[in-house]
mmCIF file of C-alpha atoms and ligand atoms in Angstrom:
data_model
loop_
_atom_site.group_PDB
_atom_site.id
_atom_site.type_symbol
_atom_site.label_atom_id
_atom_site.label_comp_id
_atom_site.label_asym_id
_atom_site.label_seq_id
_atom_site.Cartn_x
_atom_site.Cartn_y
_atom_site.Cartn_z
ATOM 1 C CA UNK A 10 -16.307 114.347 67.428
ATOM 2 C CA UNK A 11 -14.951 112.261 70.592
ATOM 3 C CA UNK A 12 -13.959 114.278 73.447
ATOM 4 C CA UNK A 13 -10.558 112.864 72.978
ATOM 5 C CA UNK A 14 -10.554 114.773 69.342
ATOM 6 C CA UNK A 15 -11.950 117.607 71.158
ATOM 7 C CA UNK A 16 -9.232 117.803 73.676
ATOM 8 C CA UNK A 17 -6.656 117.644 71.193
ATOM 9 C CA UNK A 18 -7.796 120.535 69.671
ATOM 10 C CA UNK A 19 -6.789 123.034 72.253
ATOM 11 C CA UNK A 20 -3.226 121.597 71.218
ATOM 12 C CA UNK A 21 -3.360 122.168 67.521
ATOM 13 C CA UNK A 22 -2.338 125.610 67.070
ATOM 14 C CA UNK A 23 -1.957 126.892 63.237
ATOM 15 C CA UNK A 24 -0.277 130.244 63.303
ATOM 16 C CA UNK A 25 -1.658 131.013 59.810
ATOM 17 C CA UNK A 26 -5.191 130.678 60.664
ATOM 18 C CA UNK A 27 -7.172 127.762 62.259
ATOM 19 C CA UNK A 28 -9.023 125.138 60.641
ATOM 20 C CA UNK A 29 -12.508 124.048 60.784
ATOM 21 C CA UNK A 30 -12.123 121.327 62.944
ATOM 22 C CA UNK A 31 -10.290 123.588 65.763
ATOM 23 C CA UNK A 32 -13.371 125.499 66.600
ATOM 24 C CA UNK A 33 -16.431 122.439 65.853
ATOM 25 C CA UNK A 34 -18.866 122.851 68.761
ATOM 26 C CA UNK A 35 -22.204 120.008 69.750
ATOM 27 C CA UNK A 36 -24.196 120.705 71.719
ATOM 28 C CA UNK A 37 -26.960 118.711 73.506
ATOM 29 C CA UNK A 38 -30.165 119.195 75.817
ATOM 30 C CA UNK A 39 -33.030 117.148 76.717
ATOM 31 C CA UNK A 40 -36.283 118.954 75.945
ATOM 32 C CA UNK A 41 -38.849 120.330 78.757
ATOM 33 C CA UNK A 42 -42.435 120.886 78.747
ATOM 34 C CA UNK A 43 -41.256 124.950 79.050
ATOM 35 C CA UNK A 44 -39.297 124.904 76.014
ATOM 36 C CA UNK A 45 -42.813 123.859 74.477
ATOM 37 C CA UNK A 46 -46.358 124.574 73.621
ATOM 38 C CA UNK A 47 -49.446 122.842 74.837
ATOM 39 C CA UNK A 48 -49.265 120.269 72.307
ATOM 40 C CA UNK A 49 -45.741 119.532 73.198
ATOM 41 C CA UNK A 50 -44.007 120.682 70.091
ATOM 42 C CA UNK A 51 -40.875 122.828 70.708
ATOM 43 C CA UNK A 52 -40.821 126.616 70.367
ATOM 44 C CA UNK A 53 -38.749 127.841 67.731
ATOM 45 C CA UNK A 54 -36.959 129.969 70.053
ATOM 46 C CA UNK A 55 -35.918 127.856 72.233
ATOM 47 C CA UNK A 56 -34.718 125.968 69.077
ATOM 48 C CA UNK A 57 -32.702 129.027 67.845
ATOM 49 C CA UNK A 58 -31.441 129.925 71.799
ATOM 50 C CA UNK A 59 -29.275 126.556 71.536
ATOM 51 C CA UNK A 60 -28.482 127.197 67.892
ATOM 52 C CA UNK A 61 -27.382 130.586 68.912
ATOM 53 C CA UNK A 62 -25.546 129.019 72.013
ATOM 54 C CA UNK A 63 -23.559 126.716 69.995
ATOM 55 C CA UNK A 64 -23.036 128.822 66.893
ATOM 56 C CA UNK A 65 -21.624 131.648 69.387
ATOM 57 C CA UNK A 66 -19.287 128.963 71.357
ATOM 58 C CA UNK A 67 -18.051 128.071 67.659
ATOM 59 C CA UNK A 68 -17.645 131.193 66.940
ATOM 60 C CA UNK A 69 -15.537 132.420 70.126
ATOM 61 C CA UNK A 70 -13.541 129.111 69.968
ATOM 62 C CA UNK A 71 -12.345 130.182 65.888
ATOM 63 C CA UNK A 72 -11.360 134.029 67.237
ATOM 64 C CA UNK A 73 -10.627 133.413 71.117
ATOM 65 C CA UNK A 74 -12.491 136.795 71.096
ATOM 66 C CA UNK A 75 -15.784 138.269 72.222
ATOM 67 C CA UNK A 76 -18.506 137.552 69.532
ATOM 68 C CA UNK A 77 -21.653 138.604 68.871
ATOM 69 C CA UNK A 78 -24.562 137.531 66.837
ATOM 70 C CA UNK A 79 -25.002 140.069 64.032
ATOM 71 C CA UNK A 80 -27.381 137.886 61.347
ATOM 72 C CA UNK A 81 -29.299 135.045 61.492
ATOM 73 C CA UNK A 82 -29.192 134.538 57.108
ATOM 74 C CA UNK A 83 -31.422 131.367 57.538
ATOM 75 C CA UNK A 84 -33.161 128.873 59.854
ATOM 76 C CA UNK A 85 -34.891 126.164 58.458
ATOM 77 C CA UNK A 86 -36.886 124.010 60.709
ATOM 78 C CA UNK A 87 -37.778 120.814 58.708
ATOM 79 C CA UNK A 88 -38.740 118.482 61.009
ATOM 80 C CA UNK A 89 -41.009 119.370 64.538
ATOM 81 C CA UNK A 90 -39.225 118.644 68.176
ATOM 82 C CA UNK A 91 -40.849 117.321 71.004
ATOM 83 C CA UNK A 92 -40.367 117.691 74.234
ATOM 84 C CA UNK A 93 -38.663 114.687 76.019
ATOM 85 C CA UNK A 94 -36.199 114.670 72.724
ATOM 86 C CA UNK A 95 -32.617 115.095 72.651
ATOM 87 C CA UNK A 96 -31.845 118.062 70.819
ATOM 88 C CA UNK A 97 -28.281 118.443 69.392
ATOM 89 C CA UNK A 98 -26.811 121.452 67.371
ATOM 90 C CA UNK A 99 -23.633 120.699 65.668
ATOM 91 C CA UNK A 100 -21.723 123.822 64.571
ATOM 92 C CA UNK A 101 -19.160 124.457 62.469
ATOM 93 C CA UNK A 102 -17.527 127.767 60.959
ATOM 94 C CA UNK A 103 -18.050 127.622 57.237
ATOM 95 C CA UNK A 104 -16.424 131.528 56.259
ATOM 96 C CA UNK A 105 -14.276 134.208 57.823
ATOM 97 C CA UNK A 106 -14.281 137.735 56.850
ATOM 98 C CA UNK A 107 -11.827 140.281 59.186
ATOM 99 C CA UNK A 108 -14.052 140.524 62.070
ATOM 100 C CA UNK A 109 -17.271 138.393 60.710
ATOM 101 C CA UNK A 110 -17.618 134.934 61.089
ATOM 102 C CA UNK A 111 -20.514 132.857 59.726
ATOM 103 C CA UNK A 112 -21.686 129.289 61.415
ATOM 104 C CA UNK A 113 -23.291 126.441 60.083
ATOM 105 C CA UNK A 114 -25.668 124.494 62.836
ATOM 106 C CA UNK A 115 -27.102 121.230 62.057
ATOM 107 C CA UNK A 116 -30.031 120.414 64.533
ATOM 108 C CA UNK A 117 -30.806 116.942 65.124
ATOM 109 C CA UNK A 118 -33.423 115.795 67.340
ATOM 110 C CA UNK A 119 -33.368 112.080 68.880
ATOM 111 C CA UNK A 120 -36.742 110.001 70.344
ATOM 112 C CA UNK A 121 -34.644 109.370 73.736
ATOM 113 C CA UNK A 122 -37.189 106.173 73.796
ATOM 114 C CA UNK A 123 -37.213 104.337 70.428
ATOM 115 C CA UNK A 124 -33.580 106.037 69.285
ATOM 116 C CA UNK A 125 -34.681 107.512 66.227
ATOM 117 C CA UNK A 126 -33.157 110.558 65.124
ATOM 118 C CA UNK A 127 -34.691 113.256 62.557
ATOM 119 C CA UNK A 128 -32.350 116.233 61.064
ATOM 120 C CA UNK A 129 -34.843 118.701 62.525
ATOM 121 C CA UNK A 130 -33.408 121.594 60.806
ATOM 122 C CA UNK A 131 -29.996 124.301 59.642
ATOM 123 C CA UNK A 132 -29.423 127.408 60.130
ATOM 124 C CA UNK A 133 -26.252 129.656 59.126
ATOM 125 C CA UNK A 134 -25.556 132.718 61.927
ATOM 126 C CA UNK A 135 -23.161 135.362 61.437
ATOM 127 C CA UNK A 136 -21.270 136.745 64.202
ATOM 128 C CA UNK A 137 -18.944 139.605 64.415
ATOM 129 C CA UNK A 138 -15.781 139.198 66.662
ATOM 130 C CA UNK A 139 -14.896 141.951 68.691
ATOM 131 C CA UNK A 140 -12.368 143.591 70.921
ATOM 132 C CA UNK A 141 -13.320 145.103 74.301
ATOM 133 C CA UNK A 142 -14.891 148.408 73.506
ATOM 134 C CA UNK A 143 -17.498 146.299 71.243
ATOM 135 C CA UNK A 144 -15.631 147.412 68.438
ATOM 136 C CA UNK A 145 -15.041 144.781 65.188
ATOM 137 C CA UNK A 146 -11.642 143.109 65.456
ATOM 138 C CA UNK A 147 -9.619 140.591 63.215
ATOM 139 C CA UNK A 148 -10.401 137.189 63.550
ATOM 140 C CA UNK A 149 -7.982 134.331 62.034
ATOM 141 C CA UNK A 150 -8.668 133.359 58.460
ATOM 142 C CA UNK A 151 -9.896 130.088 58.127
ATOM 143 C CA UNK A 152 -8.304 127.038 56.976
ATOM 144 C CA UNK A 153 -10.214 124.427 54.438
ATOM 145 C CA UNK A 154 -8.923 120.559 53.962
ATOM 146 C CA UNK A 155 -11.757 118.837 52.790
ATOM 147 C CA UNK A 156 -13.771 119.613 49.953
ATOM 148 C CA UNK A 157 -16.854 119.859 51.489
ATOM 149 C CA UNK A 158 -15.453 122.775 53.955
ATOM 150 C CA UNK A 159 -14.550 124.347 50.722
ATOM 151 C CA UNK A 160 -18.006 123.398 49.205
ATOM 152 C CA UNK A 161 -19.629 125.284 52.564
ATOM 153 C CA UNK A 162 -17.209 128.328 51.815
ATOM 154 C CA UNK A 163 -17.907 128.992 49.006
ATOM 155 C CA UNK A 164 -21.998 128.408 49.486
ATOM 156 C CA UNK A 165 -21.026 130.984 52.077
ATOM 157 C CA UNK A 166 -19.706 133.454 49.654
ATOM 158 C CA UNK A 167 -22.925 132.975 47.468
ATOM 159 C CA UNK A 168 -25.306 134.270 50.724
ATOM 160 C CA UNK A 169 -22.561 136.879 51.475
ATOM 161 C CA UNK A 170 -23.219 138.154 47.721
ATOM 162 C CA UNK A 171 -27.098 137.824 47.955
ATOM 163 C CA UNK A 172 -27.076 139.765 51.002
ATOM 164 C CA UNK A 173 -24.975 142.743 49.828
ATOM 165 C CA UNK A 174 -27.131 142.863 46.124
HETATM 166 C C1 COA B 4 -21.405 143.803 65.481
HETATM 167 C C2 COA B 4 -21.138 145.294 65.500
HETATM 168 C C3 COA B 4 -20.052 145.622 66.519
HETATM 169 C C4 COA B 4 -20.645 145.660 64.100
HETATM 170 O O1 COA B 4 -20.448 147.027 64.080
HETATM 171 P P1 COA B 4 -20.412 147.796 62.681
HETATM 172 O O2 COA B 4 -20.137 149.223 62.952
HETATM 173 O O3 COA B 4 -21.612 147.413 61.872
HETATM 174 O O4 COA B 4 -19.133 147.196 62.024
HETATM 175 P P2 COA B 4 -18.722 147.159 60.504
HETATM 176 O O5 COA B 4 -19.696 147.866 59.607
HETATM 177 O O6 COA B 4 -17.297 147.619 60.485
HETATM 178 O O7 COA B 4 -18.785 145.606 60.172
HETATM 179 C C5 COA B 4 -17.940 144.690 60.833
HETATM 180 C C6 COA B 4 -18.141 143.345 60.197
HETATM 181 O O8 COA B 4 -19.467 142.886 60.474
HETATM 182 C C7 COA B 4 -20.092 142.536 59.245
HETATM 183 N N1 COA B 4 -21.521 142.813 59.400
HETATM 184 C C8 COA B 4 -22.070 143.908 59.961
HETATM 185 N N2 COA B 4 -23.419 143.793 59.918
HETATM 186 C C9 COA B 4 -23.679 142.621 59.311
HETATM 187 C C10 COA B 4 -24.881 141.921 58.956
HETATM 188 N N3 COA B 4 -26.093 142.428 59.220
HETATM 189 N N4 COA B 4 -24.777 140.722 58.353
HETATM 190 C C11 COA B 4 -23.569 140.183 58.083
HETATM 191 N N5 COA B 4 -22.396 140.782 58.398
HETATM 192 C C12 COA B 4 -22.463 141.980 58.992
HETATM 193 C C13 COA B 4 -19.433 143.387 58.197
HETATM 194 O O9 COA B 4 -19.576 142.832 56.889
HETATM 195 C C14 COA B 4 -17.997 143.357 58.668
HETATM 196 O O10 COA B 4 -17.400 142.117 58.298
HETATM 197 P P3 COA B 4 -15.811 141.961 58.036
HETATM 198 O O11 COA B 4 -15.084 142.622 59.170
HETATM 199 O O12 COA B 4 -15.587 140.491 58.015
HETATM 200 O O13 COA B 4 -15.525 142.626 56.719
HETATM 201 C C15 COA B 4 -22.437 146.109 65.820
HETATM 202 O O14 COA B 4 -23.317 146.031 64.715
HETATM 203 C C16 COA B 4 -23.135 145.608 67.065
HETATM 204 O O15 COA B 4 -22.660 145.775 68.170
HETATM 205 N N6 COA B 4 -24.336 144.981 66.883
HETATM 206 C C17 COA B 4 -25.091 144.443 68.002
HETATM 207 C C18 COA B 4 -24.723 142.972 68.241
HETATM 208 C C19 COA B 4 -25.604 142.360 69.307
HETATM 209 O O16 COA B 4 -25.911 143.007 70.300
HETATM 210 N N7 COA B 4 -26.066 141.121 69.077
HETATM 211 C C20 COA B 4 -26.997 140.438 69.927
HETATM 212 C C21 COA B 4 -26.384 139.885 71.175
HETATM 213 S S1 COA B 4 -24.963 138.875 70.929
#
């Protein structure tokens, strides 16, 4: 996403709902030796704080309400992350409930020195938008175009399903 896409999206407003593309969130930040342990791998935490961060701001910028972290369904890390490395959590909303809301982050990490980049894990969050008594409140449906956002609902739908059985 360029920053000129990202601008533009404060301009596209859907009444019916918003789509996918209206709320995408990346976020970056350079690893430090406190994010990590003494061999310099990164915490997992302080993987899932950014993945949280971003998820959250994703999540906020679909409802334009309060949200709050209710699940973490998975979090996969698949490749380690080192400090010095540029982490990067792209997040998208994949589902919409009334007042839930469940992100997809992508977490890539990039060797600042030598440029390579690893997918260093996923995870799919669930947060609950809500109004200012901290009670749930209706956030707008969600909008697919693209097969693949329809591939990522309805992969959605399947956790959804596992997690009520
Ligand atoms: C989020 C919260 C307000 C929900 O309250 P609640 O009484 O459970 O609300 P409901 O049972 O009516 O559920 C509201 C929605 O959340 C969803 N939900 C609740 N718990 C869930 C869970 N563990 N996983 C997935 N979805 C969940 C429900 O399915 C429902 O979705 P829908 O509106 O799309 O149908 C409440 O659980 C809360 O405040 N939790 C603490 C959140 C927090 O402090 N997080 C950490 C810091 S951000």
């Amino acid at each position: 996403m360029t920053a000129d896409q990202d601008a533009s999206n404060s301009a596209q407003v859907t009444p019916q709902g918003k789509t996918v593309d209206e709320s995408r969130v990346v976020m970056g930040r350079i690893m430090q030796p406190p994010d990590a342990n003494s061999w310099g791998n990164v915490h997992g935490g302080a993987i899932m704080y950014l993945v949280d961060e971003a998820g959250g701001a994703a999540a906020i910028r679909h409802s334009r309400r309060r949200c709050v972290t209710v699940e973490m369904d998975s979090m996969v890390f698949k490749q380690p992350v080192y400090i010095g490395d540029l982490l990067t959590v792209y997040a998208c909303v994949t589902w919409v409930g009334k007042s839930s809301i469940e992100v997809e982050a992508q977490i890539v990490a990039e060797n600042m020195r030598t440029g390579e980049v690893r997918q260093a894990g996923k995870s799919h969050i669930i947060y609950v938008a809500i109004d200012d008594e901290g009670h749930p409140t209706a956030a707008p449906p969600l909008i697919l175009q693209h097969d693949e956002e329809r591939e990522r609902w309805n992969a959605a739908e399947e956790r959804r399903a596992r997690r009520h059985s």
